[in-house]
Amino acid sequence: MENHNNYTICYFSDETVTLSEADMEALFDKSTSFNNAHNIYGIFLHIAGKYLQILEGDKAVIDPLYSRILEDSRHKNIYEVFNKKTDSLIFKEYNSKFSIIKTAEDLDDINRYLESNRYDSRCDKLARLLAPFMMFREV
Ligand SMILES: Cc1cc2nc3c(=O)[nH]c(=O)nc-3n(C[C@H](O)[C@H](O)[C@H](O)COP(=O)(O)O)c2cc1C
C-alpha cells in the first residue's frame, strides 16, 4: 500500500578523513545492512573526497538516521539538496535494495536510469548533480 509518509533526502558532503579501504567497507556494510533492514532505499557514493547520498523511506525511520549521519565526524560541509515528501520511491524501482555505487559501471547504470526518467524533475535534478562525479569515473 502507498505510504503517505515517504520522504527523499539528498545531500553531498566532504570527507574529513580519508578512510582506509577497510573502514570504507565497514561504513558501506553498516549502511547497507541497516538501510535494507529498515526499508530505506537510495544510493551512496564516495568519489574524490566527496560523499553523495540519497535516502528514501518512511520519515519516521529516515529522520533519526539522517540526524545520526549529520552528526557523524567522518564528514563535514553537508549540503542538503532536497528533503521532501515523495509519492513514489525512485530508488526502490531502480534496485529493490540500498545501492552502494562503487565502480564506473555502477555509476553509468545509475546515470542511465536517471537520464531515462528525466521527466521526473527529481531525476533530472539528480542527473545534473551526478554529472560532475561522472568525470571521476575512470579514477
Ligand atoms: C557519509 C555518511 C553516510 C552514512 N550513511 C549511513 C546510512 O545510510 N545508514 C546507516 O545506517 N549509517 C550511515 N552512516 C553511519 C552513521 O552516521 C552512524 O555511524 C550509524 O548510524 C551508526 O550509529 P550508531 O553508532 O549510533 O549505531 C553514514 C555515515 C557517513 C559518514
Coordinates of C-alpha atoms and ligand atoms in Angstrom, one line a residue:
M1 CA 0.0 0.0 0.0
E2 CA 1.2 3.5 -0.7
N3 CA 2.9 5.1 2.3
H4 CA 1.9 8.8 2.6
N5 CA 4.9 9.5 4.8
N6 CA 7.7 8.7 2.4
Y7 CA 10.5 11.2 2.1
T8 CA 13.5 11.6 -0.1
I9 CA 16.6 13.2 1.3
C10 CA 19.6 14.0 -0.8
Y11 CA 22.9 15.6 0.3
F12 CA 26.5 15.8 -0.5
S13 CA 29.4 16.4 1.8
D14 CA 33.2 16.5 2.1
E15 CA 35.1 13.7 3.9
T16 CA 37.0 14.9 6.9
V17 CA 39.4 12.0 6.9
T18 CA 40.4 9.6 4.2
L19 CA 39.1 6.3 5.4
S20 CA 41.2 3.2 4.9
E21 CA 39.7 0.7 2.5
A22 CA 38.6 -1.5 5.4
D23 CA 37.0 1.4 7.2
M24 CA 35.2 2.5 4.0
E25 CA 33.9 -1.1 3.5
A26 CA 32.8 -1.1 7.2
L27 CA 30.8 2.1 6.6
F28 CA 29.2 0.7 3.4
D29 CA 28.4 -2.6 5.1
K30 CA 26.8 -0.9 8.1
S31 CA 24.8 1.4 5.9
T32 CA 23.6 -1.4 3.6
S33 CA 22.6 -3.7 6.4
F34 CA 20.8 -1.0 8.4
N35 CA 19.1 0.5 5.5
N36 CA 17.9 -2.8 4.0
A37 CA 16.6 -3.9 7.3
H38 CA 14.6 -0.8 7.6
N39 CA 13.2 -0.5 4.0
I40 CA 15.4 2.5 3.2
Y41 CA 16.2 2.8 -0.4
G42 CA 18.7 5.0 -2.2
I43 CA 22.3 5.3 -3.2
F44 CA 25.6 6.1 -1.5
L45 CA 28.7 7.0 -3.3
H46 CA 32.2 8.3 -2.4
I47 CA 34.3 9.8 -5.1
A48 CA 37.2 12.2 -4.9
G49 CA 36.8 13.1 -1.3
K50 CA 33.0 13.7 -1.6
Y51 CA 30.0 11.7 -0.4
L52 CA 26.7 11.8 -2.2
Q53 CA 23.8 10.1 -0.6
I54 CA 20.1 9.7 -1.3
L55 CA 17.9 8.2 1.3
E56 CA 14.2 7.3 0.6
G57 CA 11.8 5.8 3.0
D58 CA 9.4 6.4 5.9
K59 CA 10.0 9.7 7.6
A60 CA 9.9 8.0 11.0
V61 CA 12.9 5.9 10.0
I62 CA 15.0 8.2 7.8
D63 CA 14.7 11.3 10.1
P64 CA 16.5 9.7 13.1
L65 CA 19.0 8.1 10.7
Y66 CA 19.7 11.4 9.0
S67 CA 20.2 13.1 12.4
R68 CA 22.9 10.5 13.2
I69 CA 24.5 11.0 9.8
L70 CA 24.6 14.8 10.2
E71 CA 26.5 14.3 13.5
D72 CA 29.0 11.9 12.1
S73 CA 32.5 13.3 12.3
R74 CA 33.7 11.5 9.2
H75 CA 32.2 14.2 7.0
K76 CA 31.5 18.0 7.0
N77 CA 30.1 20.8 4.8
I78 CA 26.9 18.8 4.4
Y79 CA 24.9 20.4 1.6
E80 CA 21.3 19.3 1.5
V81 CA 19.9 19.3 -2.0
F82 CA 16.4 18.2 -1.0
N83 CA 14.5 16.8 1.9
K84 CA 10.9 16.4 0.9
K85 CA 7.8 14.3 0.8
T86 CA 7.5 12.0 -2.1
D87 CA 4.7 9.9 -3.7
S88 CA 7.0 7.4 -5.4
L89 CA 10.2 5.9 -4.3
I90 CA 12.6 6.5 -7.3
F91 CA 15.3 4.2 -6.0
K92 CA 13.0 1.3 -5.0
E93 CA 12.3 1.0 -8.7
Y94 CA 16.0 1.2 -9.6
N95 CA 17.0 -1.5 -7.2
S96 CA 14.9 -3.1 -4.5
K97 CA 17.9 -2.8 -2.2
F98 CA 20.0 0.2 -1.0
S99 CA 22.8 0.6 -3.5
I100 CA 26.5 1.4 -3.0
I101 CA 27.9 3.0 -6.1
K102 CA 31.5 1.6 -6.3
T103 CA 32.5 1.1 -9.9
A104 CA 32.4 3.1 -13.1
E105 CA 29.7 0.6 -14.3
D106 CA 27.6 1.3 -11.2
L107 CA 27.8 5.0 -11.9
D108 CA 26.9 4.5 -15.6
D109 CA 23.9 2.4 -14.6
I110 CA 22.6 4.9 -12.2
N111 CA 23.2 7.7 -14.6
R112 CA 21.3 5.9 -17.4
Y113 CA 18.4 5.2 -15.1
L114 CA 18.2 8.8 -14.0
E115 CA 18.5 10.0 -17.6
S116 CA 15.7 7.8 -18.7
N117 CA 13.4 9.2 -16.0
R118 CA 14.2 12.9 -16.6
Y119 CA 10.5 13.7 -17.0
D120 CA 10.5 13.3 -13.2
S121 CA 12.0 16.6 -12.0
R122 CA 13.8 14.9 -9.1
C123 CA 15.6 12.5 -11.5
D124 CA 16.5 15.5 -13.7
K125 CA 18.0 17.3 -10.8
L126 CA 19.9 14.2 -9.6
A127 CA 21.2 13.5 -13.1
R128 CA 22.6 17.1 -13.1
L129 CA 24.1 16.6 -9.6
L130 CA 25.8 13.4 -10.7
A131 CA 27.3 14.9 -13.8
P132 CA 30.5 16.2 -12.1
F133 CA 31.0 12.8 -10.4
M134 CA 31.0 11.2 -13.9
M135 CA 34.3 13.0 -14.6
F136 CA 35.9 10.8 -11.9
R137 CA 34.5 7.6 -13.2
E138 CA 37.9 6.4 -14.5
V139 CA 39.8 7.2 -11.4
Ligands
LIG1 C1 28.6 10.0 4.7 C2 28.0 9.0 5.7 C3 26.8 8.3 5.3 C4 26.2 7.4 6.2 N1 25.1 6.7 5.8 C5 24.6 5.8 6.6 C6 23.4 5.1 6.2 O1 22.9 5.3 5.1 N2 22.9 4.2 7.0 C7 23.5 3.9 8.3 O2 22.9 3.1 9.0 N3 24.5 4.6 8.7 C8 25.1 5.5 7.9 N4 26.2 6.2 8.3 C9 26.7 5.9 9.6 C10 26.0 6.8 10.7 O3 26.5 8.1 10.7 C11 26.2 6.2 12.1 O4 27.6 5.9 12.3 C12 25.5 4.9 12.2 O5 24.1 5.1 12.0 C13 25.8 4.1 13.5 O6 25.2 4.8 14.5 P1 25.4 4.2 16.0 O7 26.8 4.1 16.2 O8 24.7 5.2 16.9 O9 24.7 2.9 15.9 C14 26.8 7.2 7.4 C15 28.0 7.9 7.8 C16 28.6 8.8 6.9 C17 29.8 9.5 7.3

